[in-house]
Amino acid sequence: MNDNTQVRVSAFVDEARLTDRLAAMARIGATENGGVNRQALSKEDAAAQAQLVQWGAALGLAPSRDAAGNLFLRLEGTDASAKPVLTGSHLDSQPTGGKFDGVYGVLAALEAVEAIVASGVRPRGPIDIVAWMNEEGSRFAPGMMGSAVFAGQRGLENVLAVTDANGVTVEAALREVREALRHVPERELGGPVAAYVEAHIEQGPHLENEGLTIGVVNGIQGKRTFAVRVEGEAAHAGTSTRAERKDALLAAVAMVQALADAFHDAQDVVKFTVGRFEVKPSAPSVVASLVEFSIDLRHPDSQVLRDLGDKVRPICEANAGVCAVQVKELSTAMSLEFPAPMRGLVRAAAQRLGLAHRDILSTAGHDARYLHAVCPSGMIFVPSHLGLTHCEAEFTSSADSASGARVLAEVLSELAA
Ligand code: HGY
Ligand code: MN
Ligand code: MN
């Protein structure tokens, strides 16, 4: 930044502009109950990316896309040789997602950069706004594909081969999105990054319950995800006896119950979720021949997560009975703590702006997990009304959205100085 860094770039954040853009994005993939269905690499995702590129163009930001489908908008600095500061989140949503998860971080980044431009302060290093490909992992599992490939934590080929429920590969879906954004130039995958900051909704009730505006995110709890496949035999519901059946549904139900019993803790810290449970042929008079279900297991203590996660396979096998079972671990990520200097920047900006804040652990996962492996990273939380998220009722107020963008603008201007 030049010598007028005392200019408070946050003063140029425009609450109405941010609110209008959040509302405009919410119309892309809008569901009838007030949420969004903008799943990764869908036409809605492509439309949201095109909208972001259009807003960036009005600001003179140069768009680019990498081979993993991550989208970037660059504000050039005065020193072209300096490593870029990255800021953003994701545009994809859950099938019945909310209007803020992910997209808030992308639009807060755009708002913060627009405030920096409006302030007249020139960053020394470039600032890249980023929309990571497939953070949510709903259509293509596991999530955080774009940031993991960018950070060299997952191979591009491995990701391109993943298919959705209809057998469409990430590679084929990426081609369609690339076609919709054919005017956006390609860029190298990865590359040096000076720092990464992600603004995100809390996805929990604590900030609102405590009357706070900003969460200084000190870390992200660990998470392990699995895909379980239980194979039995289809049989007639009226003529096949229990003794001769290989009922995949009853075996899968026994596995899920045994896992829930094993992971039950009185402190309610373990997070065990079976969100997807698919039965085939799913016909009322046919004994289930196949069940495929997901496991999402989380805990802030990495050793506990290791110990519990290592029980998944033996518990499934012990409850398979006469059926066959395959357990595949899709992702393994231990708990992490963001570096103190990054947390200090967020905390100091909140203090300067007179915003009530506290340190907070993220129990939700974020792309910042993978950036943390390659550069100093940090996160800024804003309150979620009633903690509601991954649902259509998700809400963050305009005032809180703007406050988060102000903190982000301050932090970015210091990082890119
Ligand atoms: O699942 C998560 O924690 C993130 O919201 N995708
Ligand atoms: Mn998110
Ligand atoms: Mn999410």
Coordinates of C-alpha atoms and ligand atoms in Angstrom, one line a residue:
M1 CA 0.0 0.0 0.0
N2 CA 1.2 3.6 -0.6
D3 CA 1.8 6.0 2.3
N4 CA -1.9 6.8 2.9
T5 CA -2.5 3.4 4.4
Q6 CA -4.1 5.3 7.3
V7 CA -7.1 5.7 5.0
R8 CA -9.6 3.4 6.5
V9 CA -10.5 1.3 3.5
S10 CA -13.4 -0.2 5.5
A11 CA -15.1 3.2 5.3
F12 CA -15.7 2.5 1.6
V13 CA -17.6 -0.7 2.2
D14 CA -21.1 -0.2 0.9
E15 CA -23.7 -2.2 2.8
A16 CA -26.5 -1.7 0.2
R17 CA -24.2 -2.8 -2.7
L18 CA -23.2 -6.0 -0.8
T19 CA -26.8 -6.7 0.1
D20 CA -28.1 -6.2 -3.4
R21 CA -25.4 -8.6 -4.8
L22 CA -26.3 -11.2 -2.2
A23 CA -29.9 -10.9 -3.2
A24 CA -29.0 -11.1 -6.9
M25 CA -26.9 -14.3 -6.4
A26 CA -29.7 -15.8 -4.3
R27 CA -31.9 -15.6 -7.4
I28 CA -29.5 -17.9 -9.2
G29 CA -30.7 -21.4 -8.3
A30 CA -33.4 -20.0 -6.0
T31 CA -35.7 -22.7 -4.5
E32 CA -39.4 -22.0 -3.7
N33 CA -38.7 -22.0 0.0
G34 CA -36.3 -19.2 0.0
G35 CA -33.0 -21.1 -0.3
V36 CA -30.7 -22.0 -3.2
N37 CA -29.9 -25.2 -5.1
R38 CA -26.6 -24.3 -6.9
Q39 CA -24.7 -27.5 -6.9
A40 CA -21.2 -27.8 -8.0
L41 CA -20.6 -27.4 -11.8
S42 CA -24.3 -27.1 -12.5
K43 CA -25.7 -24.5 -14.9
E44 CA -26.7 -22.5 -11.8
D45 CA -23.1 -22.6 -10.6
A46 CA -21.9 -21.5 -14.0
A47 CA -24.4 -18.7 -14.0
A48 CA -23.2 -17.5 -10.6
Q49 CA -19.6 -17.5 -11.8
A50 CA -20.5 -15.6 -14.9
Q51 CA -22.3 -13.0 -12.7
L52 CA -19.2 -12.7 -10.5
V53 CA -17.0 -12.2 -13.6
Q54 CA -19.4 -9.5 -14.8
W55 CA -19.3 -7.6 -11.5
G56 CA -15.5 -7.9 -11.4
A57 CA -15.2 -6.6 -15.0
A58 CA -17.0 -3.4 -14.0
L59 CA -14.2 -3.0 -11.4
G60 CA -11.4 -3.8 -13.8
L61 CA -10.6 -7.1 -12.2
A62 CA -9.0 -9.6 -14.6
P63 CA -10.8 -13.0 -14.5
S64 CA -9.1 -16.4 -14.9
R65 CA -9.9 -20.1 -14.3
D66 CA -7.6 -23.0 -13.5
A67 CA -7.9 -26.6 -14.6
A68 CA -9.7 -27.5 -11.3
G69 CA -12.5 -25.1 -12.1
N70 CA -11.5 -22.5 -9.5
L71 CA -12.4 -18.9 -10.6
F72 CA -10.2 -15.9 -9.9
L73 CA -10.6 -12.1 -10.2
R74 CA -7.4 -10.2 -9.9
L75 CA -6.8 -6.6 -8.6
E76 CA -3.3 -5.8 -9.7
G77 CA -0.9 -4.2 -7.2
T78 CA 2.0 -1.9 -7.8
D79 CA 4.6 -4.7 -7.6
A80 CA 3.8 -7.4 -10.3
S81 CA 6.5 -9.7 -8.8
A82 CA 4.8 -9.8 -5.4
K83 CA 2.9 -13.0 -4.3
P84 CA -0.9 -12.5 -4.4
V85 CA -3.1 -12.3 -1.4
L86 CA -6.1 -14.6 -1.9
T87 CA -9.6 -14.1 -0.5
G88 CA -12.9 -15.8 -1.2
S89 CA -14.9 -18.9 -0.5
H90 CA -17.4 -21.0 -2.7
L91 CA -20.5 -20.3 -4.9
D92 CA -21.8 -23.9 -4.9
S93 CA -24.5 -24.9 -2.4
Q94 CA -26.2 -27.8 -0.8
P95 CA -29.3 -29.0 -2.6
T96 CA -31.6 -27.2 -0.1
G97 CA -28.9 -24.7 0.8
G98 CA -29.1 -21.2 2.2
K99 CA -28.4 -17.8 0.6
F100 CA -25.2 -17.1 2.5
D101 CA -23.0 -20.3 3.0
G102 CA -20.0 -19.7 0.8
V103 CA -21.4 -17.0 -1.4
Y104 CA -21.1 -14.5 1.4
G105 CA -17.4 -15.0 1.5
V106 CA -17.0 -14.5 -2.2
L107 CA -19.2 -11.3 -2.3
A108 CA -17.6 -10.0 0.9
A109 CA -14.3 -10.4 -0.9
L110 CA -15.6 -8.5 -3.9
E111 CA -17.0 -5.8 -1.6
A112 CA -13.7 -5.5 0.3
V113 CA -11.7 -5.2 -3.0
E114 CA -14.2 -2.6 -4.3
A115 CA -13.7 -0.6 -1.1
I116 CA -10.0 -0.7 -1.5
V117 CA -10.3 0.5 -5.1
A118 CA -12.7 3.3 -4.0
S119 CA -10.3 4.3 -1.2
G120 CA -7.6 5.1 -3.7
V121 CA -5.1 2.9 -1.7
R122 CA -3.1 0.8 -4.2
P123 CA -2.0 -2.6 -2.8
R124 CA 1.6 -3.5 -3.4
G125 CA 0.9 -7.1 -4.1
P126 CA -2.1 -8.3 -6.2
I127 CA -5.3 -9.4 -4.5
D128 CA -7.1 -12.4 -6.0
I129 CA -10.7 -13.0 -5.3
V130 CA -11.4 -16.7 -5.6
A131 CA -14.5 -18.9 -5.9
W132 CA -13.4 -22.5 -5.1
M133 CA -14.8 -25.4 -7.1
N134 CA -17.1 -27.8 -5.3
E135 CA -16.7 -26.9 -1.6
E136 CA -19.9 -28.6 -0.5
G137 CA -19.3 -32.1 -1.8
S138 CA -23.0 -32.8 -2.4
R139 CA -23.1 -33.6 -6.1
F140 CA -19.5 -34.8 -6.2
A141 CA -18.0 -36.2 -3.0
P142 CA -15.9 -35.4 -1.2
G143 CA -16.1 -31.6 -1.1
M144 CA -13.4 -28.9 -1.2
M145 CA -12.1 -30.4 -4.4
G146 CA -11.0 -27.1 -6.0
S147 CA -9.1 -25.8 -3.0
A148 CA -7.5 -29.2 -2.3
V149 CA -6.2 -29.5 -5.9
F150 CA -5.0 -25.9 -5.9
A151 CA -3.1 -26.6 -2.7
G152 CA -1.6 -29.8 -4.0
Q153 CA -3.5 -31.9 -1.5
R154 CA -5.4 -33.9 -4.1
G155 CA -4.5 -34.9 -7.6
L156 CA -6.4 -33.3 -10.5
E157 CA -6.9 -36.6 -12.3
N158 CA -8.3 -38.1 -9.1
V159 CA -10.9 -35.3 -8.9
L160 CA -11.7 -35.3 -12.6
A161 CA -12.7 -39.0 -12.5
V162 CA -15.3 -38.6 -9.7
T163 CA -18.9 -39.1 -10.9
D164 CA -22.2 -37.8 -9.6
A165 CA -25.3 -40.0 -9.1
N166 CA -26.0 -39.9 -12.8
G167 CA -22.6 -41.0 -13.8
V168 CA -21.5 -37.5 -15.0
T169 CA -17.8 -37.0 -14.2
V170 CA -16.3 -33.8 -12.8
E171 CA -14.3 -33.6 -16.0
A172 CA -17.4 -33.6 -18.2
A173 CA -19.2 -31.1 -15.9
L174 CA -16.1 -28.9 -15.9
R175 CA -16.2 -28.8 -19.7
E176 CA -19.7 -27.5 -19.7
V177 CA -18.9 -24.8 -17.2
R178 CA -15.7 -23.9 -19.1
E179 CA -18.0 -23.5 -22.2
A180 CA -20.2 -21.1 -20.4
L181 CA -17.2 -19.1 -19.3
R182 CA -15.2 -19.6 -22.5
H183 CA -14.2 -15.9 -22.5
V184 CA -12.3 -16.4 -19.2
P185 CA -8.6 -17.2 -19.8
E186 CA -7.0 -20.2 -18.2
R187 CA -4.3 -19.9 -15.6
E188 CA -1.7 -22.2 -14.1
L189 CA -2.9 -24.5 -11.3
G190 CA -1.6 -23.5 -7.9
G191 CA 1.2 -21.1 -7.4
P192 CA 2.7 -19.0 -4.6
V193 CA 0.3 -17.3 -2.3
A194 CA 1.2 -14.6 0.3
A195 CA -1.8 -15.2 2.5
Y196 CA -5.4 -16.3 2.4
V197 CA -8.4 -14.9 4.2
E198 CA -12.0 -16.3 4.1
A199 CA -15.1 -14.6 5.4
H200 CA -17.9 -17.0 6.1
I201 CA -21.1 -17.2 8.1
E202 CA -20.6 -19.0 11.5
Q203 CA -23.1 -21.7 10.8
G204 CA -23.8 -21.9 14.5
P205 CA -25.7 -19.9 17.1
H206 CA -22.9 -18.6 19.4
L207 CA -22.1 -15.1 18.0
E208 CA -25.8 -14.2 17.8
N209 CA -26.5 -15.7 21.3
E210 CA -23.6 -13.7 22.8
G211 CA -24.5 -10.5 21.0
L212 CA -21.2 -10.5 19.0
T213 CA -20.6 -9.4 15.4
I214 CA -17.3 -11.0 14.4
G215 CA -15.8 -14.4 15.0
V216 CA -12.0 -14.6 15.0
V217 CA -11.7 -18.1 13.8
N218 CA -8.9 -19.9 15.6
G219 CA -9.2 -23.2 13.8
I220 CA -11.3 -25.9 12.1
Q221 CA -12.2 -29.2 13.7
G222 CA -11.1 -32.4 12.1
K223 CA -13.4 -34.4 9.7
R224 CA -13.3 -37.9 8.2
T225 CA -15.8 -38.9 5.5
F226 CA -16.6 -42.5 4.3
A227 CA -18.7 -44.2 1.6
V228 CA -20.2 -47.5 2.7
R229 CA -21.6 -50.0 0.2
V230 CA -23.6 -53.0 1.5
E231 CA -24.4 -55.8 -1.0
G232 CA -27.2 -58.4 -0.5
E233 CA -29.6 -60.1 -2.8
A234 CA -32.9 -59.0 -4.2
A235 CA -35.7 -61.4 -3.2
H236 CA -39.5 -61.6 -3.2
A237 CA -41.0 -59.9 -0.1
G238 CA -43.7 -62.6 0.1
T239 CA -41.9 -65.9 -0.8
S240 CA -38.4 -65.5 0.5
T241 CA -37.9 -66.6 4.1
R242 CA -35.8 -64.6 6.6
A243 CA -33.3 -67.5 6.8
E244 CA -32.5 -67.4 3.1
R245 CA -32.5 -63.6 2.7
K246 CA -29.4 -61.3 2.2
D247 CA -31.2 -58.1 3.2
A248 CA -28.8 -55.2 2.5
L249 CA -31.2 -52.7 4.2
L250 CA -31.3 -54.6 7.5
A251 CA -27.5 -55.0 7.5
A252 CA -27.0 -51.3 6.7
V253 CA -29.4 -50.2 9.4
A254 CA -27.6 -52.4 11.9
M255 CA -24.3 -50.8 10.9
V256 CA -25.6 -47.3 11.3
Q257 CA -27.1 -48.0 14.7
A258 CA -23.9 -49.7 15.9
L259 CA -21.9 -46.7 14.7
A260 CA -24.3 -44.3 16.4
D261 CA -24.0 -46.3 19.7
A262 CA -20.2 -46.4 19.4
F263 CA -19.9 -42.6 18.7
H264 CA -22.5 -41.5 21.3
D265 CA -20.8 -39.2 23.9
A266 CA -22.5 -37.5 26.8
Q267 CA -20.6 -34.3 26.1
D268 CA -22.2 -34.2 22.6
V269 CA -18.9 -33.2 21.0
V270 CA -18.7 -36.1 18.5
K271 CA -20.5 -35.2 15.2
F272 CA -21.6 -38.4 13.4
T273 CA -23.9 -37.9 10.4
V274 CA -25.3 -40.3 7.8
G275 CA -26.8 -37.8 5.4
R276 CA -27.2 -40.0 2.3
F277 CA -28.7 -43.5 2.5
E278 CA -29.7 -45.0 -0.9
V279 CA -31.5 -48.3 -1.3
K280 CA -31.8 -50.4 -4.4
P281 CA -34.0 -51.4 -6.1
S282 CA -36.1 -49.4 -3.6
A283 CA -39.2 -51.4 -4.5
P284 CA -41.8 -52.1 -1.7
S285 CA -42.0 -55.8 -2.5
V286 CA -38.3 -56.5 -3.1
V287 CA -35.7 -57.3 -0.4
A288 CA -33.0 -54.6 -0.8
S289 CA -30.0 -55.9 -2.8
L290 CA -27.8 -52.8 -2.3
V291 CA -27.5 -49.9 0.1
E292 CA -24.9 -47.1 -0.2
F293 CA -24.6 -44.6 2.6
S294 CA -22.3 -41.7 3.6
I295 CA -20.5 -41.1 6.9
D296 CA -19.4 -37.7 8.0
L297 CA -17.5 -37.9 11.3
R298 CA -16.0 -34.8 13.1
H299 CA -14.2 -34.0 16.3
P300 CA -12.0 -31.1 17.5
D301 CA -9.5 -33.5 19.1
S302 CA -7.5 -35.2 16.3
Q303 CA -6.5 -38.2 18.4
V304 CA -10.2 -38.9 19.2
L305 CA -11.1 -38.5 15.5
R306 CA -8.4 -41.0 14.6
D307 CA -9.6 -43.5 17.2
L308 CA -13.3 -43.2 16.3
G309 CA -12.7 -43.1 12.6
D310 CA -10.6 -46.3 12.8
K311 CA -13.7 -48.1 14.2
V312 CA -15.9 -47.4 11.2
R313 CA -14.7 -50.3 9.1
P314 CA -14.6 -53.0 11.9
I315 CA -18.1 -52.0 13.1
C316 CA -19.5 -52.2 9.6
E317 CA -17.9 -55.5 9.0
A318 CA -19.2 -56.9 12.3
N319 CA -22.8 -56.0 11.4
A320 CA -22.7 -57.2 7.8
G321 CA -24.2 -60.6 8.6
V322 CA -24.7 -62.6 5.4
C323 CA -24.2 -59.4 3.2
A324 CA -20.9 -58.0 1.8
V325 CA -19.7 -54.6 2.8
Q326 CA -17.1 -52.2 1.4
V327 CA -16.0 -49.2 3.4
K328 CA -14.0 -46.5 1.5
E329 CA -12.5 -43.4 3.3
L330 CA -13.1 -40.4 1.1
S331 CA -11.3 -37.7 3.1
T332 CA -9.3 -37.4 6.2
A333 CA -8.5 -34.0 7.7
M334 CA -7.3 -33.4 11.2
S335 CA -8.1 -30.4 13.4
L336 CA -6.1 -27.3 12.6
E337 CA -5.2 -24.0 14.2
F338 CA -4.8 -20.8 12.1
P339 CA -1.5 -18.9 12.8
A340 CA -1.6 -16.4 15.6
P341 CA -0.5 -13.5 13.3
M342 CA -3.5 -14.0 11.0
R343 CA -5.9 -14.3 14.0
G344 CA -4.2 -11.1 15.4
L345 CA -4.9 -9.2 12.1
V346 CA -8.6 -10.2 12.2
R347 CA -8.9 -9.4 15.9
A348 CA -7.1 -6.0 15.6
A349 CA -9.4 -5.0 12.7
A350 CA -12.5 -5.9 14.7
Q351 CA -11.2 -3.9 17.6
R352 CA -10.3 -0.9 15.4
L353 CA -13.8 -1.0 14.0
G354 CA -15.4 -1.3 17.4
L355 CA -17.1 -4.6 16.6
A356 CA -17.8 -7.0 19.4
H357 CA -15.9 -10.2 18.7
R358 CA -14.3 -13.3 20.2
D359 CA -12.2 -16.3 19.1
I360 CA -14.3 -19.2 17.9
L361 CA -13.6 -22.7 16.6
S362 CA -15.2 -23.6 13.3
T363 CA -17.0 -26.9 13.5
A364 CA -17.9 -26.6 9.9
G365 CA -15.4 -27.3 7.2
H366 CA -14.0 -24.6 4.8
D367 CA -11.6 -24.2 1.9
A368 CA -9.3 -22.4 4.3
R369 CA -8.4 -25.8 5.5
Y370 CA -6.4 -26.5 2.4
L371 CA -5.0 -23.0 2.0
H372 CA -3.7 -23.3 5.6
A373 CA -1.3 -26.0 4.2
V374 CA 0.3 -23.7 1.7
C375 CA 0.2 -20.1 3.2
P376 CA -0.7 -18.1 6.3
S377 CA -4.5 -18.4 6.4
G378 CA -7.3 -17.0 8.5
M379 CA -11.1 -16.7 8.7
I380 CA -13.7 -14.1 9.7
F381 CA -17.1 -15.2 10.9
V382 CA -20.3 -13.3 10.9
P383 CA -23.4 -14.4 12.8
S384 CA -26.0 -16.9 11.5
H385 CA -29.5 -16.2 12.7
L386 CA -30.4 -19.0 15.2
G387 CA -27.4 -20.9 13.9
L388 CA -29.5 -22.2 11.0
T389 CA -27.5 -23.3 8.0
H390 CA -27.4 -26.0 5.2
C391 CA -31.1 -25.2 5.1
E392 CA -33.3 -22.6 3.2
A393 CA -33.9 -20.5 6.4
E394 CA -30.2 -19.6 6.6
F395 CA -29.9 -15.8 7.4
T396 CA -27.3 -13.2 8.1
S397 CA -28.3 -9.5 8.5
S398 CA -27.2 -6.9 6.1
A399 CA -25.5 -5.0 8.9
D400 CA -23.5 -8.1 10.0
S401 CA -22.6 -8.9 6.4
A402 CA -21.2 -5.4 5.9
S403 CA -19.3 -5.5 9.2
G404 CA -17.6 -8.7 8.1
A405 CA -16.7 -7.1 4.8
R406 CA -15.2 -4.1 6.6
V407 CA -13.0 -6.3 8.7
L408 CA -12.0 -8.2 5.6
A409 CA -11.1 -5.0 3.8
E410 CA -8.9 -3.9 6.6
V411 CA -7.1 -7.2 6.8
L412 CA -6.6 -7.4 3.1
S413 CA -5.2 -3.9 2.9
E414 CA -2.7 -4.8 5.6
L415 CA -1.7 -8.1 4.0
A416 CA -1.2 -6.6 0.6
A417 CA 0.6 -3.5 1.9
Ligands
HGY1 O1 -19.7 -29.6 5.6 C1 -19.2 -28.6 5.8 O2 -18.7 -28.4 6.9 C2 -19.2 -27.5 4.8 O3 -20.3 -26.6 5.1 N1 -19.3 -28.0 3.5
MN2 MN -19.3 -23.1 3.3
MN3 MN -21.6 -25.7 3.5

